[in-house]
Short mmCIF file of C-alpha atoms and ligand atoms in Angstrom, two decimals:
data_model
loop_
_atom_site.label_atom_id
_atom_site.label_comp_id
_atom_site.label_asym_id
_atom_site.label_seq_id
_atom_site.Cartn_x
_atom_site.Cartn_y
_atom_site.Cartn_z
CA MET A 1 -56.95 -109.02 -41.74
CA THR A 2 -53.51 -107.36 -41.20
CA ASP A 3 -50.23 -109.39 -42.61
CA ILE A 4 -49.27 -112.14 -41.01
CA PRO A 5 -45.28 -112.16 -40.87
CA ARG A 6 -45.13 -115.89 -42.57
CA THR A 7 -41.49 -115.09 -43.67
CA THR A 8 -40.09 -114.92 -40.62
CA SER A 9 -41.91 -117.94 -38.73
CA LYS A 10 -40.14 -120.25 -38.00
CA ALA A 11 -41.69 -123.54 -36.79
CA GLY A 12 -44.34 -125.01 -39.16
CA ASN A 13 -47.74 -124.30 -36.91
CA PRO A 14 -50.11 -124.19 -40.49
CA VAL A 15 -52.34 -122.54 -40.85
CA ASP A 16 -55.30 -124.56 -40.87
CA LYS A 17 -57.19 -123.23 -44.39
CA THR A 18 -60.43 -126.50 -44.21
CA GLY A 19 -62.89 -124.45 -42.43
CA GLU A 20 -64.09 -121.01 -41.84
CA PRO A 21 -62.26 -119.01 -38.68
CA ALA A 22 -64.41 -120.15 -35.42
CA VAL A 23 -64.89 -115.96 -35.00
CA ARG A 24 -64.65 -113.17 -37.75
CA VAL A 25 -64.30 -109.83 -36.23
CA HIS A 26 -64.95 -107.01 -39.15
CA ASN A 27 -64.39 -103.26 -38.74
CA LEU A 28 -65.93 -103.15 -34.77
CA THR A 29 -66.18 -99.75 -33.46
CA LYS A 30 -67.92 -98.59 -29.79
CA GLU A 31 -68.58 -95.22 -28.13
CA PHE A 32 -69.51 -94.94 -25.67
CA PRO A 33 -71.67 -92.59 -23.87
CA GLY A 34 -70.09 -89.66 -22.73
CA GLY A 35 -68.22 -89.90 -25.98
CA VAL A 36 -65.38 -92.42 -25.35
CA ARG A 37 -63.94 -93.56 -27.99
CA ALA A 38 -63.03 -97.03 -27.29
CA LEU A 39 -62.78 -98.64 -30.70
CA ASP A 40 -61.50 -97.07 -34.05
CA GLY A 41 -62.37 -100.91 -36.33
CA VAL A 42 -60.67 -103.41 -34.70
CA SER A 43 -61.16 -106.67 -38.04
CA PHE A 44 -58.97 -109.89 -37.18
CA ASP A 45 -59.94 -113.49 -37.36
CA VAL A 46 -59.54 -116.23 -34.81
CA PRO A 47 -59.43 -119.68 -35.92
CA ARG A 48 -60.82 -122.21 -35.25
CA GLY A 49 -58.79 -125.05 -32.56
CA GLU A 50 -56.57 -122.50 -31.95
CA LEU A 51 -55.60 -119.87 -28.23
CA THR A 52 -56.11 -116.07 -29.67
CA SER A 53 -54.15 -113.19 -27.40
CA ILE A 54 -55.07 -109.57 -27.64
CA ILE A 55 -52.96 -108.27 -26.01
CA GLY A 56 -52.03 -104.17 -25.67
CA PRO A 57 -51.41 -101.04 -23.58
CA SER A 58 -54.58 -101.03 -21.09
CA GLY A 59 -57.46 -98.73 -21.80
CA CYS A 60 -56.98 -100.44 -25.22
CA GLY A 61 -60.27 -101.94 -25.80
CA LYS A 62 -59.34 -105.28 -24.83
CA THR A 63 -61.95 -106.10 -23.05
CA THR A 64 -64.29 -103.71 -24.90
CA THR A 65 -63.57 -105.90 -27.55
CA LEU A 66 -64.03 -109.35 -26.00
CA LYS A 67 -67.52 -108.31 -24.51
CA ILE A 68 -68.27 -107.10 -27.62
CA ILE A 69 -67.72 -110.75 -29.20
CA ALA A 70 -69.45 -112.19 -26.00
CA GLY A 71 -71.82 -110.74 -26.45
CA LEU A 72 -72.61 -108.81 -23.36
CA VAL A 73 -71.92 -105.62 -24.68
CA GLU A 74 -73.15 -104.22 -28.12
CA ALA A 75 -70.86 -103.01 -30.34
CA THR A 76 -71.89 -99.34 -32.31
CA GLY A 77 -70.43 -100.62 -35.41
CA GLY A 78 -68.97 -103.14 -37.25
CA GLU A 79 -70.01 -106.74 -36.79
CA VAL A 80 -68.91 -110.58 -34.84
CA GLU A 81 -69.54 -113.03 -36.99
CA VAL A 82 -69.11 -116.73 -35.34
CA ASP A 83 -69.46 -119.93 -37.28
CA GLY A 84 -70.17 -117.29 -40.50
CA THR A 85 -73.17 -116.16 -38.41
CA PRO A 86 -73.32 -112.68 -37.02
CA VAL A 87 -74.21 -113.01 -32.98
CA HIS A 88 -75.21 -109.75 -30.39
CA ALA A 89 -76.16 -111.69 -27.69
CA PRO A 90 -74.89 -114.49 -25.61
CA GLY A 91 -74.70 -118.21 -26.20
CA PRO A 92 -74.41 -121.26 -25.67
CA GLU A 93 -70.82 -122.25 -27.96
CA ARG A 94 -68.90 -119.26 -26.12
CA ALA A 95 -68.54 -118.93 -21.69
CA PHE A 96 -66.52 -116.05 -20.81
CA VAL A 97 -63.81 -116.00 -17.95
CA PHE A 98 -63.62 -113.26 -15.77
CA GLN A 99 -60.80 -110.70 -15.08
CA ASP A 100 -62.53 -110.59 -11.85
CA PHE A 101 -63.48 -114.66 -11.18
CA ALA A 102 -67.21 -113.66 -10.78
CA LEU A 103 -68.44 -115.76 -8.68
CA MET A 104 -70.77 -115.98 -6.39
CA PRO A 105 -69.84 -115.21 -2.39
CA TRP A 106 -72.91 -117.32 -1.04
CA ALA A 107 -72.32 -120.28 -3.21
CA THR A 108 -69.85 -123.23 -3.01
CA VAL A 109 -67.13 -124.70 -4.89
CA LEU A 110 -69.89 -126.61 -6.56
CA ARG A 111 -72.13 -124.85 -7.61
CA ASN A 112 -70.40 -121.82 -8.77
CA ALA A 113 -68.47 -124.62 -11.34
CA ALA A 114 -71.64 -125.84 -11.98
CA PHE A 115 -73.29 -122.61 -12.02
CA GLY A 116 -73.46 -122.42 -16.03
CA LEU A 117 -74.65 -125.68 -16.55
CA GLU A 118 -77.27 -125.01 -13.63
CA LEU A 119 -78.88 -121.69 -15.40
CA ARG A 120 -79.43 -123.50 -18.90
CA GLY A 121 -81.21 -126.27 -16.77
CA VAL A 122 -79.13 -128.75 -16.44
CA SER A 123 -80.73 -131.40 -13.56
CA ARG A 124 -78.63 -130.74 -10.12
CA GLN A 125 -77.50 -134.84 -10.47
CA GLU A 126 -76.05 -134.62 -13.81
CA ARG A 127 -74.86 -131.16 -13.60
CA GLU A 128 -72.58 -132.02 -10.98
CA ALA A 129 -71.29 -135.08 -11.36
CA ILE A 130 -69.92 -132.58 -14.60
CA ALA A 131 -68.88 -130.40 -12.52
CA ARG A 132 -66.56 -132.89 -10.04
CA ASP A 133 -64.80 -133.15 -13.13
CA TYR A 134 -63.74 -130.07 -14.17
CA ILE A 135 -62.71 -129.33 -10.35
CA ALA A 136 -60.63 -132.59 -10.29
CA LYS A 137 -59.43 -130.87 -13.73
CA VAL A 138 -58.54 -127.54 -12.82
CA ASN A 139 -56.72 -129.60 -9.50
CA LEU A 140 -59.52 -128.61 -7.10
CA ALA A 141 -60.47 -132.24 -5.79
CA GLY A 142 -61.04 -132.03 -2.49
CA PHE A 143 -62.25 -128.05 -1.78
CA GLU A 144 -66.10 -128.82 -3.30
CA ASP A 145 -67.94 -127.36 -0.74
CA ALA A 146 -65.43 -124.51 -0.07
CA TYR A 147 -66.55 -120.94 -0.42
CA PRO A 148 -65.35 -118.66 -2.74
CA HIS A 149 -63.73 -116.89 0.39
CA GLN A 150 -61.85 -119.05 2.06
CA LEU A 151 -59.44 -119.56 -1.78
CA SER A 152 -56.39 -117.52 -2.88
CA GLY A 153 -56.79 -115.34 -5.86
CA GLY A 154 -55.66 -118.25 -7.93
CA MET A 155 -57.99 -120.83 -6.34
CA ARG A 156 -61.27 -118.80 -7.44
CA GLN A 157 -59.60 -117.85 -10.88
CA ARG A 158 -60.20 -122.47 -11.29
CA VAL A 159 -63.36 -122.57 -10.36
CA GLY A 160 -63.29 -120.04 -12.91
CA LEU A 161 -62.24 -121.60 -15.35
CA ALA A 162 -64.09 -124.95 -14.11
CA ARG A 163 -67.40 -123.23 -14.72
CA ALA A 164 -66.54 -122.30 -18.01
CA LEU A 165 -64.81 -125.33 -18.61
CA ALA A 166 -68.36 -128.11 -17.52
CA VAL A 167 -70.81 -126.35 -20.29
CA ASP A 168 -69.27 -127.48 -23.21
CA ALA A 169 -68.66 -124.43 -25.28
CA ASP A 170 -66.98 -124.06 -28.22
CA ILE A 171 -65.18 -120.95 -28.11
CA LEU A 172 -63.67 -119.41 -24.85
CA LEU A 173 -63.21 -115.63 -23.68
CA MET A 174 -61.40 -114.76 -21.21
CA ASP A 175 -60.37 -112.10 -19.44
CA GLU A 176 -57.05 -112.19 -18.23
CA PRO A 177 -57.98 -114.91 -16.41
CA PHE A 178 -54.21 -114.54 -14.22
CA ALA A 179 -53.81 -110.52 -13.96
CA SER A 180 -54.50 -110.47 -10.20
CA VAL A 181 -51.75 -114.11 -9.35
CA ASP A 182 -47.60 -114.36 -8.78
CA GLU A 183 -46.09 -115.40 -10.82
CA GLN A 184 -44.74 -117.97 -10.10
CA ILE A 185 -48.19 -119.18 -9.59
CA ARG A 186 -48.98 -117.44 -12.68
CA ARG A 187 -46.52 -119.30 -14.95
CA LYS A 188 -48.09 -122.43 -13.02
CA PHE A 189 -51.34 -121.78 -14.46
CA GLN A 190 -49.53 -121.27 -18.05
CA GLU A 191 -49.16 -124.40 -18.55
CA ASP A 192 -51.98 -126.08 -16.63
CA LEU A 193 -54.56 -124.25 -18.97
CA LEU A 194 -52.32 -124.96 -22.56
CA ARG A 195 -53.07 -129.37 -20.70
CA LEU A 196 -56.39 -128.30 -19.88
CA LEU A 197 -56.81 -127.85 -23.32
CA SER A 198 -54.81 -129.44 -25.46
CA ASP A 199 -57.81 -132.27 -24.05
CA GLU A 200 -60.48 -130.49 -25.46
CA ASP A 201 -60.81 -129.24 -28.97
CA LYS A 202 -61.72 -125.51 -28.33
CA THR A 203 -61.20 -122.00 -29.73
CA VAL A 204 -59.97 -119.61 -27.14
CA ILE A 205 -59.23 -116.11 -26.91
CA PHE A 206 -57.08 -115.19 -24.18
CA VAL A 207 -57.01 -111.21 -23.26
CA THR A 208 -53.58 -110.72 -21.59
CA HIS A 209 -51.39 -107.08 -20.97
CA SER A 210 -48.59 -110.01 -20.59
CA ILE A 211 -46.70 -110.15 -23.44
CA GLU A 212 -43.85 -113.30 -22.38
CA GLU A 213 -47.44 -115.00 -21.49
CA ALA A 214 -49.08 -114.03 -25.51
CA VAL A 215 -46.13 -115.99 -26.38
CA TYR A 216 -45.55 -117.94 -24.57
CA VAL A 217 -50.01 -119.83 -24.72
CA SER A 218 -51.16 -117.89 -28.00
CA ASP A 219 -51.20 -119.27 -31.91
CA GLN A 220 -51.59 -116.75 -32.91
CA VAL A 221 -51.45 -112.68 -31.79
CA VAL A 222 -53.28 -109.95 -31.93
CA ILE A 223 -52.11 -107.03 -31.31
CA LEU A 224 -53.90 -103.56 -30.12
CA THR A 225 -52.95 -100.26 -30.06
CA ARG A 226 -54.32 -97.02 -28.67
CA GLY A 227 -55.98 -94.06 -30.14
CA PRO A 228 -56.89 -94.96 -32.02
CA SER A 229 -57.74 -98.53 -31.15
CA ARG A 230 -57.24 -100.70 -33.75
CA VAL A 231 -54.71 -103.41 -34.38
CA SER A 232 -51.64 -102.50 -35.85
CA LYS A 233 -50.60 -106.74 -36.89
CA VAL A 234 -51.64 -110.25 -36.00
CA VAL A 235 -48.51 -112.39 -36.01
CA ARG A 236 -48.28 -116.31 -34.78
CA PRO A 237 -44.92 -116.53 -33.04
CA GLY A 238 -44.81 -120.99 -33.74
CA VAL A 239 -43.32 -121.85 -30.25
CA ASP A 240 -42.93 -125.44 -30.47
CA ARG A 241 -45.25 -126.22 -26.79
CA ASP A 242 -43.91 -130.41 -26.88
CA ALA A 243 -40.31 -128.75 -24.88
CA ASP A 244 -40.52 -128.25 -21.53
CA SER A 245 -42.18 -124.80 -20.67
CA GLU A 246 -38.07 -124.00 -18.85
CA HIS A 247 -36.94 -124.74 -23.02
CA ILE A 248 -39.23 -123.02 -24.18
CA ARG A 249 -38.88 -119.98 -22.35
CA ARG A 250 -35.15 -120.29 -22.93
CA SER A 251 -35.13 -120.57 -26.78
CA PRO A 252 -34.64 -118.19 -29.11
CA THR A 253 -38.15 -118.18 -31.06
CA TYR A 254 -39.54 -117.56 -28.13
CA LEU A 255 -37.23 -114.72 -27.37
CA ASP A 256 -37.25 -113.16 -30.29
CA TRP A 257 -41.49 -113.00 -30.28
CA VAL A 258 -41.18 -111.53 -27.02
CA GLU A 259 -38.80 -108.95 -28.45
CA ARG A 260 -40.31 -108.52 -31.61
CA ILE A 261 -43.74 -107.58 -29.44
CA TRP A 262 -42.75 -105.32 -27.67
CA ASP A 263 -40.94 -103.50 -30.31
CA GLU A 264 -44.05 -103.43 -32.07
CA LEU A 265 -45.81 -101.93 -28.99
CA GLN A 266 -43.16 -99.61 -28.13
CA ASP A 267 -43.17 -98.04 -31.37
CA TYR A 268 -46.90 -97.42 -30.77
CA LEU A 269 -46.41 -95.81 -26.99
CA GLU A 270 -43.48 -93.38 -28.59
CA LYS A 271 -45.28 -92.11 -31.38
CA MET B 1 -70.92 -105.30 28.63
CA GLU B 2 -68.24 -106.22 31.47
CA LEU B 3 -67.11 -105.94 34.86
CA ARG B 4 -63.23 -106.84 35.51
CA GLY B 5 -62.74 -108.46 32.73
CA HIS B 6 -65.78 -111.04 32.98
CA ARG B 7 -68.62 -110.52 29.59
CA ILE B 8 -71.86 -110.39 31.86
CA PRO B 9 -75.24 -111.99 30.82
CA MET B 10 -77.62 -110.05 28.54
CA PHE B 11 -80.07 -111.41 30.88
CA VAL B 12 -78.08 -110.93 34.43
CA SER B 13 -78.00 -106.57 32.77
CA LEU B 14 -81.03 -107.02 32.68
CA LEU B 15 -81.74 -108.05 36.13
CA VAL B 16 -79.97 -105.79 37.60
CA TRP B 17 -82.38 -102.94 35.69
CA PHE B 18 -85.29 -104.49 36.62
CA ALA B 19 -83.96 -104.34 40.07
CA LEU B 20 -83.98 -100.89 40.08
CA TRP B 21 -86.73 -100.08 38.47
CA GLU B 22 -88.88 -101.15 41.64
CA VAL B 23 -86.68 -100.14 43.80
CA PHE B 24 -87.55 -96.38 41.83
CA GLY B 25 -90.76 -97.60 41.87
CA ARG B 26 -91.72 -98.59 45.76
CA LEU B 27 -90.24 -94.54 45.97
CA GLU B 28 -93.50 -93.22 44.10
CA VAL B 29 -91.65 -90.60 43.06
CA VAL B 30 -93.05 -90.56 40.68
CA SER B 31 -96.90 -91.45 40.30
CA LEU B 32 -96.38 -92.46 36.05
CA ILE B 33 -94.03 -95.27 37.36
CA PRO B 34 -94.62 -98.25 39.62
CA PRO B 35 -93.05 -100.99 40.95
CA PHE B 36 -91.74 -103.55 37.97
CA SER B 37 -93.33 -105.80 40.15
CA GLU B 38 -96.69 -104.30 39.68
CA VAL B 39 -96.92 -104.41 36.30
CA VAL B 40 -95.24 -107.81 35.32
CA ALA B 41 -98.44 -108.79 37.89
CA ALA B 42 -100.40 -106.59 34.83
CA LEU B 43 -98.87 -108.28 32.65
CA ALA B 44 -100.10 -111.51 33.43
CA VAL B 45 -103.62 -110.00 33.65
CA VAL B 46 -103.51 -108.14 30.86
CA VAL B 47 -102.39 -110.94 28.39
CA PRO B 48 -105.73 -113.42 28.90
CA SER B 49 -108.22 -109.86 28.76
CA GLU B 50 -110.78 -110.32 25.93
CA SER B 51 -109.60 -106.93 25.25
CA PHE B 52 -106.01 -107.57 24.58
CA VAL B 53 -106.44 -110.60 21.91
CA GLU B 54 -108.84 -108.13 19.80
CA ALA B 55 -106.25 -105.09 20.05
CA THR B 56 -102.96 -107.26 18.86
CA THR B 57 -105.05 -109.17 16.38
CA VAL B 58 -106.54 -106.05 14.89
CA THR B 59 -102.73 -104.75 15.23
CA LEU B 60 -101.18 -107.85 13.75
CA GLN B 61 -103.40 -107.93 10.79
CA ALA B 62 -102.91 -104.61 9.91
CA PHE B 63 -99.54 -104.30 10.24
CA ALA B 64 -98.86 -107.88 8.16
CA ILE B 65 -101.33 -106.70 5.27
CA GLY B 66 -99.20 -103.33 5.66
CA MET B 67 -96.20 -104.93 5.81
CA THR B 68 -96.32 -107.49 2.82
CA MET B 69 -97.47 -104.11 0.86
CA SER B 70 -94.52 -102.35 1.66
CA LEU B 71 -92.12 -105.47 1.09
CA THR B 72 -93.78 -105.81 -2.21
CA VAL B 73 -93.69 -102.52 -3.72
CA GLY B 74 -90.11 -100.77 -1.72
CA ILE B 75 -87.83 -104.27 -2.99
CA GLY B 76 -89.63 -103.77 -6.53
CA LEU B 77 -89.14 -100.61 -6.67
CA GLY B 78 -85.60 -100.25 -4.64
CA MET B 79 -84.34 -102.96 -7.54
CA LEU B 80 -85.38 -100.63 -10.17
CA MET B 81 -83.92 -97.97 -8.81
CA GLY B 82 -80.81 -100.01 -8.66
CA ARG B 83 -80.94 -101.13 -12.28
CA SER B 84 -81.77 -97.97 -13.73
CA PRO B 85 -80.48 -94.00 -13.93
CA ALA B 86 -83.94 -93.30 -15.17
CA VAL B 87 -85.96 -94.63 -12.95
CA ALA B 88 -83.42 -93.38 -9.55
CA SER B 89 -83.43 -89.81 -10.70
CA VAL B 90 -87.34 -89.31 -11.46
CA MET B 91 -87.68 -91.22 -8.15
CA GLY B 92 -85.29 -90.93 -6.22
CA MET B 93 -85.82 -87.28 -5.06
CA TRP B 94 -89.18 -88.63 -3.90
CA VAL B 95 -88.34 -92.02 -1.54
CA ASN B 96 -85.69 -89.12 -0.08
CA ILE B 97 -87.96 -86.73 1.20
CA PHE B 98 -90.97 -89.40 1.69
CA GLU B 99 -88.00 -90.85 4.02
CA SER B 100 -87.28 -88.49 6.06
CA SER B 101 -90.51 -86.37 6.37
CA PRO B 102 -92.60 -86.73 9.39
CA LEU B 103 -95.53 -89.09 8.59
CA THR B 104 -97.47 -88.51 10.90
CA ALA B 105 -98.95 -85.98 10.64
CA VAL B 106 -100.23 -87.73 7.30
CA VAL B 107 -101.98 -90.10 9.05
CA PRO B 108 -105.23 -87.38 10.42
CA ALA B 109 -105.86 -86.72 6.88
CA LEU B 110 -105.69 -90.25 5.81
CA MET B 111 -107.96 -91.15 8.07
CA ALA B 112 -110.12 -88.17 6.84
CA LEU B 113 -109.89 -90.30 3.60
CA LEU B 114 -110.11 -93.48 5.07
CA GLY B 115 -112.44 -93.77 7.72
CA PHE B 116 -110.91 -95.50 11.74
CA GLY B 117 -110.46 -98.79 10.30
CA LEU B 118 -108.54 -101.32 8.85
CA PRO B 119 -107.56 -99.25 5.36
CA THR B 120 -105.56 -96.55 7.52
CA MET B 121 -104.45 -98.74 9.42
CA VAL B 122 -102.62 -100.90 6.69
CA VAL B 123 -101.65 -97.19 4.52
CA THR B 124 -100.08 -95.65 7.90
CA VAL B 125 -97.58 -98.54 7.86
CA PHE B 126 -96.71 -99.12 4.58
CA LEU B 127 -96.13 -94.79 4.66
CA PHE B 128 -94.21 -95.34 7.71
CA SER B 129 -92.55 -98.66 6.41
CA VAL B 130 -92.16 -98.46 2.51
CA TRP B 131 -89.33 -95.76 1.19
CA VAL B 132 -86.61 -97.13 4.25
CA ILE B 133 -87.14 -100.11 2.44
CA ALA B 134 -87.09 -99.35 -0.94
CA LEU B 135 -83.74 -96.81 -0.96
CA ASP B 136 -81.63 -99.80 1.07
CA THR B 137 -83.03 -102.17 -2.07
CA GLN B 138 -81.35 -99.62 -4.18
CA VAL B 139 -78.82 -99.61 -2.24
CA GLY B 140 -77.58 -102.84 -1.74
CA VAL B 141 -78.34 -103.56 -5.98
CA GLU B 142 -76.17 -100.35 -7.01
CA ARG B 143 -74.16 -102.75 -4.68
CA VAL B 144 -73.97 -105.56 -6.77
CA ASN B 145 -70.68 -107.00 -8.82
CA PRO B 146 -71.33 -105.52 -12.67
CA SER B 147 -69.36 -109.08 -13.38
CA LEU B 148 -71.71 -111.43 -11.64
CA VAL B 149 -75.17 -109.60 -13.88
CA GLU B 150 -72.61 -110.29 -16.93
CA MET B 151 -72.00 -113.94 -15.86
CA GLY B 152 -75.31 -115.14 -15.58
CA ARG B 153 -75.75 -112.75 -19.02
CA SER B 154 -72.89 -114.93 -19.82
CA PHE B 155 -74.92 -117.67 -19.03
CA GLY B 156 -77.81 -117.05 -21.11
CA ALA B 157 -79.86 -116.32 -18.23
CA SER B 158 -83.34 -114.82 -18.50
CA ASN B 159 -83.88 -110.86 -17.12
CA ARG B 160 -85.97 -112.70 -14.71
CA VAL B 161 -83.74 -115.45 -13.39
CA LEU B 162 -81.36 -112.69 -12.75
CA TYR B 163 -82.67 -111.11 -10.78
CA SER B 164 -84.42 -113.94 -8.77
CA THR B 165 -81.38 -115.87 -8.15
CA ILE B 166 -78.22 -113.49 -8.67
CA VAL B 167 -78.93 -110.01 -8.15
CA ILE B 168 -82.13 -110.50 -5.03
CA ARG B 169 -78.93 -112.66 -3.57
CA ALA B 170 -76.45 -110.69 -4.26
CA ALA B 171 -77.62 -107.37 -2.86
CA LEU B 172 -79.77 -109.92 0.38
CA PRO B 173 -76.91 -107.76 2.78
CA GLU B 174 -78.50 -103.76 2.37
CA LEU B 175 -82.13 -105.68 1.51
CA LEU B 176 -82.02 -107.19 5.15
CA ALA B 177 -81.21 -103.81 7.30
CA GLY B 178 -83.28 -102.03 5.11
CA ILE B 179 -85.90 -104.83 5.67
CA ARG B 180 -85.17 -104.55 9.59
CA LEU B 181 -85.49 -101.06 10.06
CA GLY B 182 -89.02 -101.72 7.89
CA LEU B 183 -90.22 -103.61 10.42
CA ILE B 184 -89.61 -101.55 13.00
CA ARG B 185 -90.41 -98.01 10.79
CA GLY B 186 -94.24 -100.29 10.57
CA LEU B 187 -94.60 -101.12 14.05
CA LYS B 188 -94.17 -97.36 14.71
CA GLY B 189 -96.67 -96.53 11.81
CA VAL B 190 -99.80 -98.79 13.35
CA VAL B 191 -99.94 -97.86 16.92
CA ILE B 192 -98.73 -94.29 15.82
CA GLY B 193 -101.99 -94.37 12.94
CA GLN B 194 -103.96 -96.21 16.43
CA LEU B 195 -103.53 -93.56 18.77
CA LEU B 196 -104.26 -91.13 16.66
CA ILE B 197 -107.35 -93.09 15.61
CA ALA B 198 -108.38 -93.44 19.61
CA VAL B 199 -110.89 -96.33 18.98
CA VAL B 200 -108.90 -99.17 17.44
CA GLY B 201 -106.37 -102.09 18.64
CA VAL B 202 -103.57 -101.23 20.88
CA GLY B 203 -103.82 -97.72 20.37
CA TYR B 204 -106.87 -97.76 22.62
CA LEU B 205 -105.74 -99.91 25.88
CA PHE B 206 -102.48 -97.42 25.46
CA GLU B 207 -105.45 -94.01 25.71
CA LEU B 208 -107.74 -96.79 27.62
CA TYR B 209 -104.99 -97.22 30.21
CA SER B 210 -103.36 -94.13 30.20
CA ARG B 211 -106.96 -92.97 30.70
CA ASN B 212 -107.79 -94.64 33.19
CA PHE B 213 -104.61 -93.54 35.59
CA LEU B 214 -104.17 -98.04 35.28
CA MET B 215 -100.00 -97.34 34.78
CA PRO B 216 -98.92 -101.55 35.33
CA GLU B 217 -101.47 -102.12 32.37
CA PHE B 218 -99.77 -99.35 30.98
CA TRP B 219 -96.24 -100.22 31.43
CA ALA B 220 -97.35 -104.18 30.24
CA LEU B 221 -99.20 -103.13 27.03
CA LEU B 222 -95.01 -100.96 26.56
CA ILE B 223 -93.40 -103.79 27.36
CA ILE B 224 -94.78 -105.79 25.01
CA LEU B 225 -94.62 -104.12 22.53
CA PHE B 226 -90.91 -103.55 22.79
CA ALA B 227 -90.45 -106.82 23.06
CA PHE B 228 -92.55 -107.62 19.37
CA ALA B 229 -90.30 -105.37 17.64
CA PHE B 230 -87.09 -106.64 19.72
CA LEU B 231 -87.71 -110.66 18.54
CA ALA B 232 -88.48 -109.30 15.01
CA SER B 233 -85.67 -107.18 14.78
CA GLU B 234 -83.49 -109.63 15.76
CA ALA B 235 -85.06 -112.51 13.74
CA VAL B 236 -83.72 -110.59 10.51
CA ALA B 237 -80.54 -109.26 12.49
CA TYR B 238 -79.84 -113.33 12.46
CA PHE B 239 -80.07 -113.99 8.40
CA GLU B 240 -78.22 -110.36 8.59
CA ARG B 241 -75.44 -112.28 10.50
CA LYS B 242 -75.17 -114.71 8.03
CA VAL B 243 -75.01 -112.88 5.17
CA SER B 244 -72.41 -110.20 6.00
CA PHE B 245 -69.74 -112.35 5.30
CA TYR B 246 -70.10 -111.60 1.39
CA ALA B 247 -71.08 -107.49 2.35
CA SER B 248 -67.58 -107.39 2.26
CA SER B 249 -66.03 -109.78 -0.97
CA ARG B 250 -68.45 -108.89 -3.79
N1 LIG C 1 -69.26 -99.36 -20.01
C1 LIG C 1 -67.58 -97.93 -19.81
N2 LIG C 1 -68.16 -96.53 -20.16
C2 LIG C 1 -67.24 -95.74 -20.24
N3 LIG C 1 -65.76 -95.92 -21.41
C3 LIG C 1 -65.73 -97.57 -21.05
C4 LIG C 1 -66.82 -98.39 -20.13
N4 LIG C 1 -65.42 -99.60 -20.44
C5 LIG C 1 -64.52 -98.87 -20.80
N5 LIG C 1 -64.26 -98.07 -20.93
C6 LIG C 1 -63.37 -97.16 -21.73
O1 LIG C 1 -63.16 -97.50 -22.98
C7 LIG C 1 -61.47 -97.76 -23.03
C8 LIG C 1 -60.94 -99.11 -23.37
O2 LIG C 1 -60.80 -99.84 -22.26
P1 LIG C 1 -60.93 -101.79 -22.18
O3 LIG C 1 -62.42 -101.96 -23.39
O4 LIG C 1 -61.50 -101.93 -21.04
O5 LIG C 1 -59.57 -101.79 -22.46
P2 LIG C 1 -58.58 -102.67 -21.82
O6 LIG C 1 -59.78 -103.90 -21.43
O7 LIG C 1 -58.29 -102.98 -23.01
O8 LIG C 1 -57.39 -101.98 -20.81
C9 LIG C 1 -61.41 -97.27 -21.87
O9 LIG C 1 -61.04 -95.66 -22.56
C10 LIG C 1 -62.32 -97.20 -20.85
O10 LIG C 1 -62.04 -96.10 -20.19
MG1 LIG C 2 -59.06 -105.50 -19.46
#
């Protein structure tokens, strides 16, 4: 892991040292056919039960990193350990939320939300009951029989989130889930996500290119840089989330961290 | 069709054409074209006749077997070409060549090889229809949103489940278009094959009617064929319309 500026971290937020990290990313490299080098030795740990963001300029390998962790893309070198075991394929302890939602256009909201369970062979009655529950939790009750093309982008992503929550995986991997949502709705989503996650004991890896979003939702932020694609810093903003969102977004800690991460990224962009 | 802003139902425009046909036939300008009423009368005679029932049975049998083969092979090959660039580059050129070549020329060679019976007709149907099904399936599979496939894999779908529940379903708009075109080509294939063989099925009847100058019967048979082709392709088109909404929203 790169340096954690613990001295500058204001609010408490002690690092959980009791357990192993949920995910350990060690020295990942990825070269795509045709010679595109997407990752040049990326390493970081993801503490259990926390939300870790990956942030960086576009094309720096955020999606590639997340898909390697998901087991959807094979790394060229390095290793991903989940609960101490190296992984090379998808597994039931990880669930993915896609940037473009990846909903089946021919299936209803209910079937889409239950699809992860359907693929795992859960009976229809059981999986639909679970899916209905999560559809309600993501505020889509009443839309069970709608089709994706009848929903707004934000609502579609809620279906994607319900599907990932329904399989009850310990680790949620989210690739810019709110990228195609308006700014106002986006803020509401961030709050909804935090509220949802507070009742679920999940480890979340959250890719974003918005510094504000990263600081607002994360316990830990992994800053990636481009050329070479490496981790430049891992920071723990430690924003006090018990306050209401307006308050948080105006608090000095929050603004300070936004500024700091901005500087960090700026340094690399100027080089 | 529209007239002064009013939509004219299809059967009305058909009636107009039939009336024109009737008049043209009665004028006896071309002996090849009898009045429409005579064709309708011939329909009533042809359809229950033993030779027609026999010819239809032979034809439908060859058509059904040939289409089953080309659907199986065409969809399978198309899916392989759509998912694997290696298969696409090895097979693509050949499939395209066959798709656009005048396969009628091959039928005499098939006859020499397979005789004058069912095998020749089945292979003709297959050769006429399989390529377009494979190509359209390939296009459909290539257009499947890659993140739908990743979604399936991330939730643990096996390859078999991935193809049967996600890839085929997502490729359905193009797949159905291919099946519709394949059905029409297969039907052309069976009739052309029989015409060249000239001793079996509907082809034999055409040969018989035209040689003996039974024009009403000849046209009656043609109308039945048209109607069959139209109904078969409309049946597929019905399903195509049902899935067309997601061709744009994948
Ligand atoms: N399948 C692929 N084939 C070739 N190059 C790819 C592929 N996927 C991503 N890349 C390249 O790898 C780099 C990192 O991509 P990505 O992980 O998507 O970045 P980010 O999500 O941070 O925007 C980019 O230069 C991109 O063009
Ligand atoms: Mg990305």
